[in-house]
Short mmCIF file of C-alpha atoms in Angstrom, two decimals:
data_model
loop_
_atom_site.label_atom_id
_atom_site.label_comp_id
_atom_site.label_asym_id
_atom_site.label_seq_id
_atom_site.Cartn_x
_atom_site.Cartn_y
_atom_site.Cartn_z
CA MET Y 1 -19.58 43.33 -28.09
CA ILE Y 2 -21.51 41.66 -25.27
CA HIS Y 3 -21.94 38.61 -27.46
CA LYS Y 4 -18.13 38.45 -28.03
CA ILE Y 5 -17.44 38.76 -24.30
CA LEU Y 6 -19.90 35.98 -23.50
CA HIS Y 7 -18.27 33.86 -26.20
CA LEU Y 8 -14.82 34.46 -24.74
CA ILE Y 9 -16.08 33.67 -21.25
CA ALA Y 10 -17.61 30.45 -22.54
CA ILE Y 11 -14.33 29.46 -24.20
CA PHE Y 12 -12.43 30.34 -21.03
CA ILE Y 13 -14.73 28.25 -18.85
CA LEU Y 14 -14.56 25.32 -21.25
CA ALA Y 15 -10.80 25.58 -21.44
CA SER Y 16 -10.54 25.86 -17.67
CA CYS Y 17 -12.67 22.77 -17.09
CA THR Y 18 -10.75 20.72 -19.58
CA LEU Y 19 -7.43 21.95 -18.27
CA SER Y 20 -8.52 21.35 -14.72
CA ASN Y 21 -9.56 17.78 -15.44
CA GLU Y 22 -6.43 16.97 -17.39
CA SER Y 23 -4.08 18.55 -14.89
CA ASP Y 24 -5.74 16.96 -11.86
CA ILE Y 25 -6.12 13.36 -13.01
CA GLN Y 26 -4.67 11.67 -16.04
CA ILE Y 27 -5.08 7.93 -16.40
CA PHE Y 28 -1.99 6.20 -17.82
CA SER Y 29 -3.20 2.63 -17.57
CA ALA Y 30 -6.21 0.62 -16.49
CA GLU Y 31 -6.48 -3.11 -16.18
CA LYS Y 32 -9.36 -5.15 -14.84
CA VAL Y 33 -8.14 -7.71 -12.33
CA VAL Y 34 -10.34 -10.54 -11.05
CA ASP Y 35 -9.35 -12.73 -8.13
CA LEU Y 36 -10.34 -16.12 -9.48
CA THR Y 37 -9.47 -17.79 -6.19
CA ASP Y 38 -12.51 -16.07 -4.66
CA SER Y 39 -15.54 -18.33 -4.89
CA SER Y 40 -17.75 -15.34 -5.70
CA SER Y 41 -15.55 -14.00 -8.51
CA ASP Y 42 -18.21 -14.63 -11.16
CA ILE Y 43 -20.13 -11.59 -9.91
CA CYS Y 44 -17.37 -9.59 -11.58
CA ASP Y 45 -18.77 -10.17 -15.05
CA ASP Y 46 -21.06 -7.17 -14.48
CA PHE Y 47 -18.23 -4.84 -13.46
CA GLN Y 48 -16.98 -2.67 -16.33
CA LEU Y 49 -15.41 0.78 -16.16
CA GLN Y 50 -14.43 3.00 -19.07
CA GLU Y 51 -11.43 5.30 -18.72
CA SER Y 52 -13.75 8.29 -18.46
CA GLU Y 53 -15.55 6.58 -15.57
CA ILE Y 54 -12.24 5.96 -13.81
CA VAL Y 55 -11.51 9.68 -14.03
CA SER Y 56 -15.04 10.39 -12.77
CA PHE Y 57 -14.52 8.05 -9.83
CA PHE Y 58 -11.57 10.08 -8.62
CA GLN Y 59 -13.57 13.28 -9.04
CA LEU Y 60 -16.76 12.09 -7.36
CA ALA Y 61 -15.76 9.61 -4.66
CA GLU Y 62 -15.41 10.91 -1.13
CA GLU Y 63 -11.94 10.99 0.37
CA VAL Y 64 -12.03 9.37 3.80
CA SER Y 65 -9.53 8.91 6.62
CA ASN Y 66 -7.75 5.63 7.32
CA ILE Y 67 -10.15 5.07 10.21
CA GLU Y 68 -13.21 5.59 8.00
CA GLU Y 69 -11.72 3.41 5.29
CA HIS Y 70 -11.28 0.64 7.83
CA GLN Y 71 -14.98 0.90 8.69
CA LYS Y 72 -16.53 1.47 5.29
CA SER Y 73 -14.33 -0.28 2.76
CA LEU Y 74 -15.75 -3.21 0.86
CA ILE Y 75 -13.27 -5.37 -0.99
CA LEU Y 76 -14.82 -7.45 -3.74
CA PRO Y 77 -12.85 -9.86 -5.94
CA CYS Y 78 -12.62 -7.50 -8.89
CA LYS Y 79 -10.96 -4.18 -9.44
CA TYR Y 80 -9.44 -1.87 -11.97
CA GLU Y 81 -5.86 -0.93 -11.27
CA GLY Y 82 -3.19 1.08 -13.01
CA LYS Y 83 -1.17 4.26 -12.96
CA LEU Y 84 -2.36 7.82 -12.96
CA ALA Y 85 -0.92 11.30 -12.79
CA MET Y 86 -2.30 13.80 -10.37
CA ASN Y 87 -0.87 17.27 -9.90
CA LYS Y 88 2.21 16.23 -11.87
CA GLU Y 89 2.95 13.25 -9.61
CA THR Y 90 2.56 9.61 -10.62
CA TYR Y 91 0.62 7.23 -8.44
CA SER Y 92 -0.88 3.78 -8.67
CA TYR Y 93 -4.55 3.20 -8.02
CA GLU Y 94 -7.20 0.57 -7.41
CA ILE Y 95 -10.98 0.81 -7.80
CA PHE Y 96 -12.92 -2.15 -6.46
CA ALA Y 97 -16.39 -3.20 -7.53
CA GLY Y 98 -18.69 -1.78 -4.90
CA GLY Y 99 -17.04 1.65 -4.87
CA THR Y 100 -13.93 1.46 -2.67
CA GLY Y 101 -10.80 2.97 -4.18
CA TYR Y 102 -7.24 3.83 -3.27
CA ILE Y 103 -4.44 5.98 -4.57
CA TYR Y 104 -0.99 4.78 -3.55
CA ASP Y 105 2.30 6.65 -3.52
CA LYS Y 106 5.41 5.35 -5.29
CA ASN Y 107 6.33 3.24 -2.27
CA GLY Y 108 2.93 1.57 -2.13
CA TRP Y 109 1.56 3.41 0.91
CA VAL Y 110 -1.99 4.70 0.82
CA PHE Y 111 -2.08 8.31 -0.33
CA LYS Y 112 -5.87 8.62 -0.53
CA ASN Y 113 -8.76 6.39 0.53
CA LEU Y 114 -11.87 6.91 -1.56
CA ILE Y 115 -15.42 5.67 -1.06
CA CYS Y 116 -18.15 6.07 -3.66
CA SER Y 117 -21.58 5.69 -2.13
CA ASN Y 118 -25.18 6.81 -2.75
CA ASN Y 119 -25.00 9.99 -4.88
CA CYS Y 120 -21.61 9.06 -6.28
CA CYS Y 121 -22.79 5.54 -7.12
CA SER Y 122 -25.75 6.87 -9.06
CA LYS Y 123 -23.36 8.37 -11.62
CA PHE Y 124 -22.02 4.96 -12.65
CA SER Y 125 -23.79 2.11 -14.38
CA THR Y 126 -21.82 -0.86 -13.02
CA LEU Y 127 -19.42 0.41 -10.32
CA CYS Y 128 -21.65 -0.15 -7.29
CA MET P 1 -2.24 -12.15 38.02
CA THR P 2 -4.89 -11.39 35.42
CA THR P 3 -8.52 -11.14 36.48
CA ILE P 4 -11.67 -9.99 34.71
CA THR P 5 -14.13 -7.77 36.54
CA ASN P 6 -17.35 -6.64 34.87
CA GLY P 7 -15.92 -7.26 31.45
CA ILE P 8 -12.68 -5.41 32.10
CA ILE P 9 -9.31 -7.16 32.26
CA VAL P 10 -7.46 -6.12 35.37
CA ASP P 11 -3.76 -6.37 34.63
CA SER P 12 -0.86 -3.96 34.67
CA ARG P 13 -0.28 -4.62 30.96
CA ILE P 14 -3.67 -3.21 30.00
CA THR P 15 -4.77 0.40 29.89
CA VAL P 16 -8.54 0.76 30.04
CA LYS P 17 -9.90 3.32 27.57
CA VAL P 18 -13.43 2.10 27.05
CA SER P 19 -15.49 4.08 24.54
CA SER P 20 -19.24 3.59 24.89
CA SER P 21 -19.71 4.66 21.26
CA ILE P 22 -18.30 1.33 20.04
CA GLU P 23 -20.31 -0.80 22.50
CA HIS P 24 -23.62 -2.00 21.07
CA GLY P 25 -25.35 -4.19 23.64
CA ASN P 26 -24.66 -7.45 25.41
CA ILE P 27 -22.54 -9.96 23.56
CA ASN P 28 -23.61 -13.60 23.42
CA LYS P 29 -21.21 -16.30 24.54
CA VAL P 30 -17.74 -15.51 23.19
CA LYS P 31 -16.77 -18.22 20.73
CA SER P 32 -13.95 -16.69 18.74
CA ILE P 33 -11.38 -13.92 18.33
CA VAL P 34 -10.82 -11.81 15.20
CA LEU P 35 -7.45 -10.20 14.49
CA HIS P 36 -7.53 -6.81 12.77
CA ARG P 37 -5.12 -4.16 11.50
CA THR P 38 -6.13 -0.53 11.86
CA ALA P 39 -4.80 0.77 8.49
CA GLY P 40 -3.70 3.83 10.45
CA SER P 41 -0.22 4.70 11.65
CA SER P 42 -0.89 5.32 15.34
CA ALA P 43 -3.05 4.19 18.23
CA THR P 44 -3.88 7.81 18.90
CA SER P 45 -5.80 8.17 15.64
CA SER P 46 -7.94 5.13 16.49
CA LEU P 47 -8.51 6.26 20.09
CA ASN P 48 -9.43 9.74 18.88
CA GLY P 49 -11.92 8.21 16.45
CA TYR P 50 -13.54 6.22 19.25
CA ALA P 51 -13.60 9.25 21.53
CA SER P 52 -15.27 11.36 18.86
CA GLY P 53 -18.21 8.97 18.58
CA GLN P 54 -17.10 6.49 15.93
CA LYS P 55 -19.44 3.50 16.09
CA THR P 56 -17.23 0.75 14.71
CA GLY P 57 -14.26 -0.60 16.60
CA ALA P 58 -12.94 -3.62 18.44
CA HIS P 59 -12.47 -4.61 22.07
CA PHE P 60 -8.71 -4.09 22.12
CA LEU P 61 -6.15 -1.90 20.42
CA ILE P 62 -2.43 -2.64 20.40
CA ALA P 63 -0.10 0.29 19.73
CA LYS P 64 3.26 0.09 17.98
CA ASP P 65 5.06 0.17 21.32
CA GLY P 66 3.07 -2.86 22.42
CA ALA P 67 0.74 -0.95 24.75
CA ILE P 68 -2.60 -2.74 25.02
CA TYR P 69 -5.73 -0.64 25.33
CA GLN P 70 -9.04 -2.23 26.27
CA THR P 71 -11.52 -0.11 24.36
CA ALA P 72 -14.75 -2.03 25.02
CA SER P 73 -16.11 -4.32 27.72
CA LEU P 74 -15.83 -8.06 27.10
CA GLU P 75 -19.54 -8.20 27.90
CA GLN P 76 -20.43 -5.87 25.03
CA LEU P 77 -20.54 -6.56 21.32
CA CYS P 78 -18.64 -4.32 18.94
CA TRP P 79 -19.19 -3.77 15.24
CA HIS P 80 -15.83 -5.07 14.07
CA VAL P 81 -16.50 -7.94 11.69
CA GLY P 82 -18.23 -6.33 8.70
CA ILE P 83 -19.60 -8.25 5.73
CA LEU P 84 -18.90 -11.96 6.05
CA TYR P 85 -17.96 -14.41 3.35
CA ALA P 86 -20.11 -17.50 3.04
CA ARG P 87 -17.94 -19.95 4.95
CA CYS P 88 -19.03 -23.11 3.20
CA ALA P 89 -18.42 -21.46 -0.19
CA VAL P 90 -14.89 -20.44 0.80
CA GLU P 91 -14.17 -23.88 2.22
CA ASN P 92 -15.92 -25.82 -0.57
CA SER P 93 -18.20 -27.54 1.88
CA CYS P 94 -21.67 -26.25 0.90
CA ASP P 95 -24.35 -28.76 0.10
CA PRO P 96 -25.82 -28.15 -3.37
CA LYS P 97 -28.99 -26.48 -2.07
CA GLU P 98 -27.06 -24.08 0.15
CA LEU P 99 -24.63 -23.23 -2.65
CA LYS P 100 -27.57 -22.46 -4.91
CA THR P 101 -29.03 -20.13 -2.28
CA ILE P 102 -25.72 -18.30 -1.83
CA ASN P 103 -25.23 -17.94 -5.59
CA SER P 104 -28.76 -16.64 -6.07
CA LEU P 105 -28.11 -13.97 -3.43
CA LEU P 106 -24.81 -13.03 -5.09
CA HIS P 107 -26.43 -12.67 -8.48
CA GLN P 108 -29.70 -10.93 -7.56
CA LYS P 109 -30.63 -8.79 -10.51
CA GLY P 110 -31.20 -5.10 -9.86
CA PHE P 111 -29.19 -5.13 -6.63
CA LYS P 112 -25.94 -3.26 -6.05
CA PHE P 113 -22.78 -5.30 -5.38
CA SER P 114 -22.78 -4.06 -1.81
CA ASP P 115 -26.39 -5.15 -1.24
CA ARG P 116 -25.78 -8.57 -2.75
CA VAL P 117 -22.78 -9.37 -0.56
CA ARG P 118 -24.56 -7.84 2.44
CA ASN P 119 -27.49 -10.20 1.84
CA VAL P 120 -25.11 -13.16 1.77
CA SER P 121 -23.65 -11.95 5.06
CA LYS P 122 -27.14 -11.67 6.59
CA HIS P 123 -27.89 -15.17 5.38
CA GLU P 124 -24.70 -16.37 7.03
CA SER P 125 -25.54 -14.68 10.32
CA ARG P 126 -28.58 -16.94 10.69
CA LYS P 127 -26.30 -19.98 10.88
CA ALA P 128 -24.69 -21.14 14.11
CA TYR P 129 -20.95 -20.79 14.65
CA PRO P 130 -18.79 -22.58 13.46
CA MET P 131 -21.01 -23.26 10.43
CA ARG P 132 -20.32 -19.62 9.61
CA TYR P 133 -17.43 -17.29 10.34
CA PRO P 134 -17.46 -15.25 13.59
CA SER P 135 -20.04 -12.51 13.92
CA ASN P 136 -20.14 -9.43 16.09
CA ASN P 137 -22.46 -11.30 18.43
CA ASP P 138 -20.01 -14.00 19.39
CA SER P 139 -16.48 -12.72 18.83
CA LEU P 140 -13.96 -10.38 20.39
CA GLY P 141 -11.86 -8.12 18.18
CA ILE P 142 -8.22 -7.14 18.58
CA GLU P 143 -6.98 -4.20 16.49
CA VAL P 144 -3.23 -3.93 15.92
CA VAL P 145 -1.91 -0.63 14.59
CA GLY P 146 -0.43 -0.89 11.12
CA ARG P 147 -0.79 0.48 7.60
CA TYR P 148 -1.40 -1.39 4.36
CA ASN P 149 1.20 -1.35 1.60
CA LYS P 150 0.16 -2.20 -1.94
CA ALA P 151 3.70 -2.87 -3.17
CA THR P 152 3.98 -5.82 -0.80
CA ASP P 153 0.24 -6.48 -0.53
CA MET P 154 0.82 -6.74 3.20
CA PHE P 155 0.21 -4.66 6.27
CA GLU P 156 3.23 -3.28 8.06
CA THR P 157 5.17 -5.95 9.89
CA PRO P 158 4.02 -5.72 13.50
CA THR P 159 6.73 -4.64 15.90
CA SER P 160 8.19 -7.27 18.19
CA LYS P 161 6.37 -5.53 21.06
CA GLN P 162 3.09 -5.83 19.15
CA PHE P 163 3.70 -9.52 18.50
CA GLU P 164 4.44 -10.08 22.20
CA SER P 165 1.33 -8.20 23.26
CA VAL P 166 -1.05 -9.88 20.85
CA LYS P 167 0.29 -13.26 21.91
CA TRP P 168 -0.15 -12.50 25.60
CA LEU P 169 -3.65 -11.07 25.08
CA ALA P 170 -4.84 -13.84 22.76
CA GLU P 171 -3.59 -16.51 25.15
CA ALA P 172 -5.39 -14.84 28.06
CA LEU P 173 -8.67 -14.67 26.09
CA ILE P 174 -8.30 -18.21 24.74
CA LYS P 175 -7.89 -19.45 28.30
CA GLU P 176 -10.77 -17.35 29.65
CA TYR P 177 -13.26 -18.51 27.02
CA SER P 178 -11.90 -22.03 26.47
CA LEU P 179 -11.18 -21.39 22.78
CA ASP P 180 -9.00 -23.36 20.38
CA LEU P 181 -6.20 -21.31 18.82
CA ASN P 182 -6.29 -23.35 15.62
CA LYS P 183 -10.07 -23.22 15.19
CA ASP P 184 -11.41 -20.12 16.91
CA VAL P 185 -8.92 -17.36 16.12
CA TYR P 186 -9.26 -15.68 12.72
CA ALA P 187 -7.59 -13.08 10.53
CA HIS P 188 -10.16 -10.46 9.52
CA GLY P 189 -9.17 -10.56 5.85
CA VAL P 190 -10.01 -14.26 5.67
CA ILE P 191 -13.55 -14.05 6.99
CA ALA P 192 -14.86 -10.70 5.75
CA ARG P 193 -14.74 -8.56 2.63
CA LYS P 194 -11.67 -6.60 3.63
CA LYS P 195 -8.09 -6.64 2.39
CA GLU P 196 -7.09 -10.27 2.36
CA ALA P 197 -3.82 -9.64 4.19
CA GLU P 198 -5.49 -8.11 7.23
CA GLY P 199 -4.52 -10.02 10.35
CA ILE P 200 -2.73 -12.85 8.53
CA ARG P 201 0.73 -12.17 9.96
CA LEU P 202 -0.67 -11.92 13.46
CA LEU P 203 -2.42 -15.26 13.15
CA GLN P 204 0.68 -16.90 11.67
CA TYR P 205 2.70 -15.60 14.60
CA LEU P 206 0.20 -16.90 17.14
CA ARG P 207 0.13 -20.31 15.53
CA ILE P 208 3.79 -20.73 14.59
CA GLY P 209 5.23 -18.78 17.49
CA VAL P 210 7.79 -16.82 15.48
CA SER P 211 7.60 -13.66 13.39
CA PRO P 212 6.78 -14.65 9.80
#
């Protein structure tokens, strides 16, 4: 009996985690964009994100205010951009090499500023 | 009549709200001006940030209604520039040896992107202006309130009051420090690793004289 309960709890937790992830962030598209007009754009060769890493970025990066974003953001000549769904709303996003990211509303205004540093960076192989 | 006393502009158009948290020691000779956008929607949010101990900021803040706040002494340096581009690389004017040095810093194995571009910026800071872009040590910063919009890839169009104020302030500073508008005034997004559009419209307005 105890074994069955534990099993059910395990299934519930697993289902909850999966459901939570899928309902919070769903990536619709992801495209790597490199600004070739930037003289340092060849550093972008090292920058590769899988879809699972894009989801992880939005889960692990710290949300910061506009003021903090203005201080801490680092815009490198390469990014991933696309569309995502979050809490049943569609947004566009950008994730720059170095760990700065944004979620934009349908009108293009910043909805969330995100910075991935130190502990967050350590979870990714090529983001930072 | 505008006067400057102990690093503070004395003029009815300026409200002094100096925050010591954004002042970081004596500035060297002022050689340039950098135009910024706050990315926020109000002057209050920036002023509150300064008042709460934020360390980065610029010497002036221009609100949407055109109000000009002096937020740091002209005799103090502020951390407003960030990580600089290599100027000669941007302008295709590096000699081969210098270009090799910059590229080796950009491609250092085992270093994070942020460390590599930071090392380039440190390398740049050892050069004399104008061989490099402005640094915190020799430039004044003007923040103009306005948000970024991805759909247009621009910051909000400054209000006509903001354009008027930035023009008046920039002209006063250019005169005070004998600067050249076409050589010594910069948009932040052009010189540092920030959104490219930051400050561009302001600079266009100052140079062309009309709202772009």
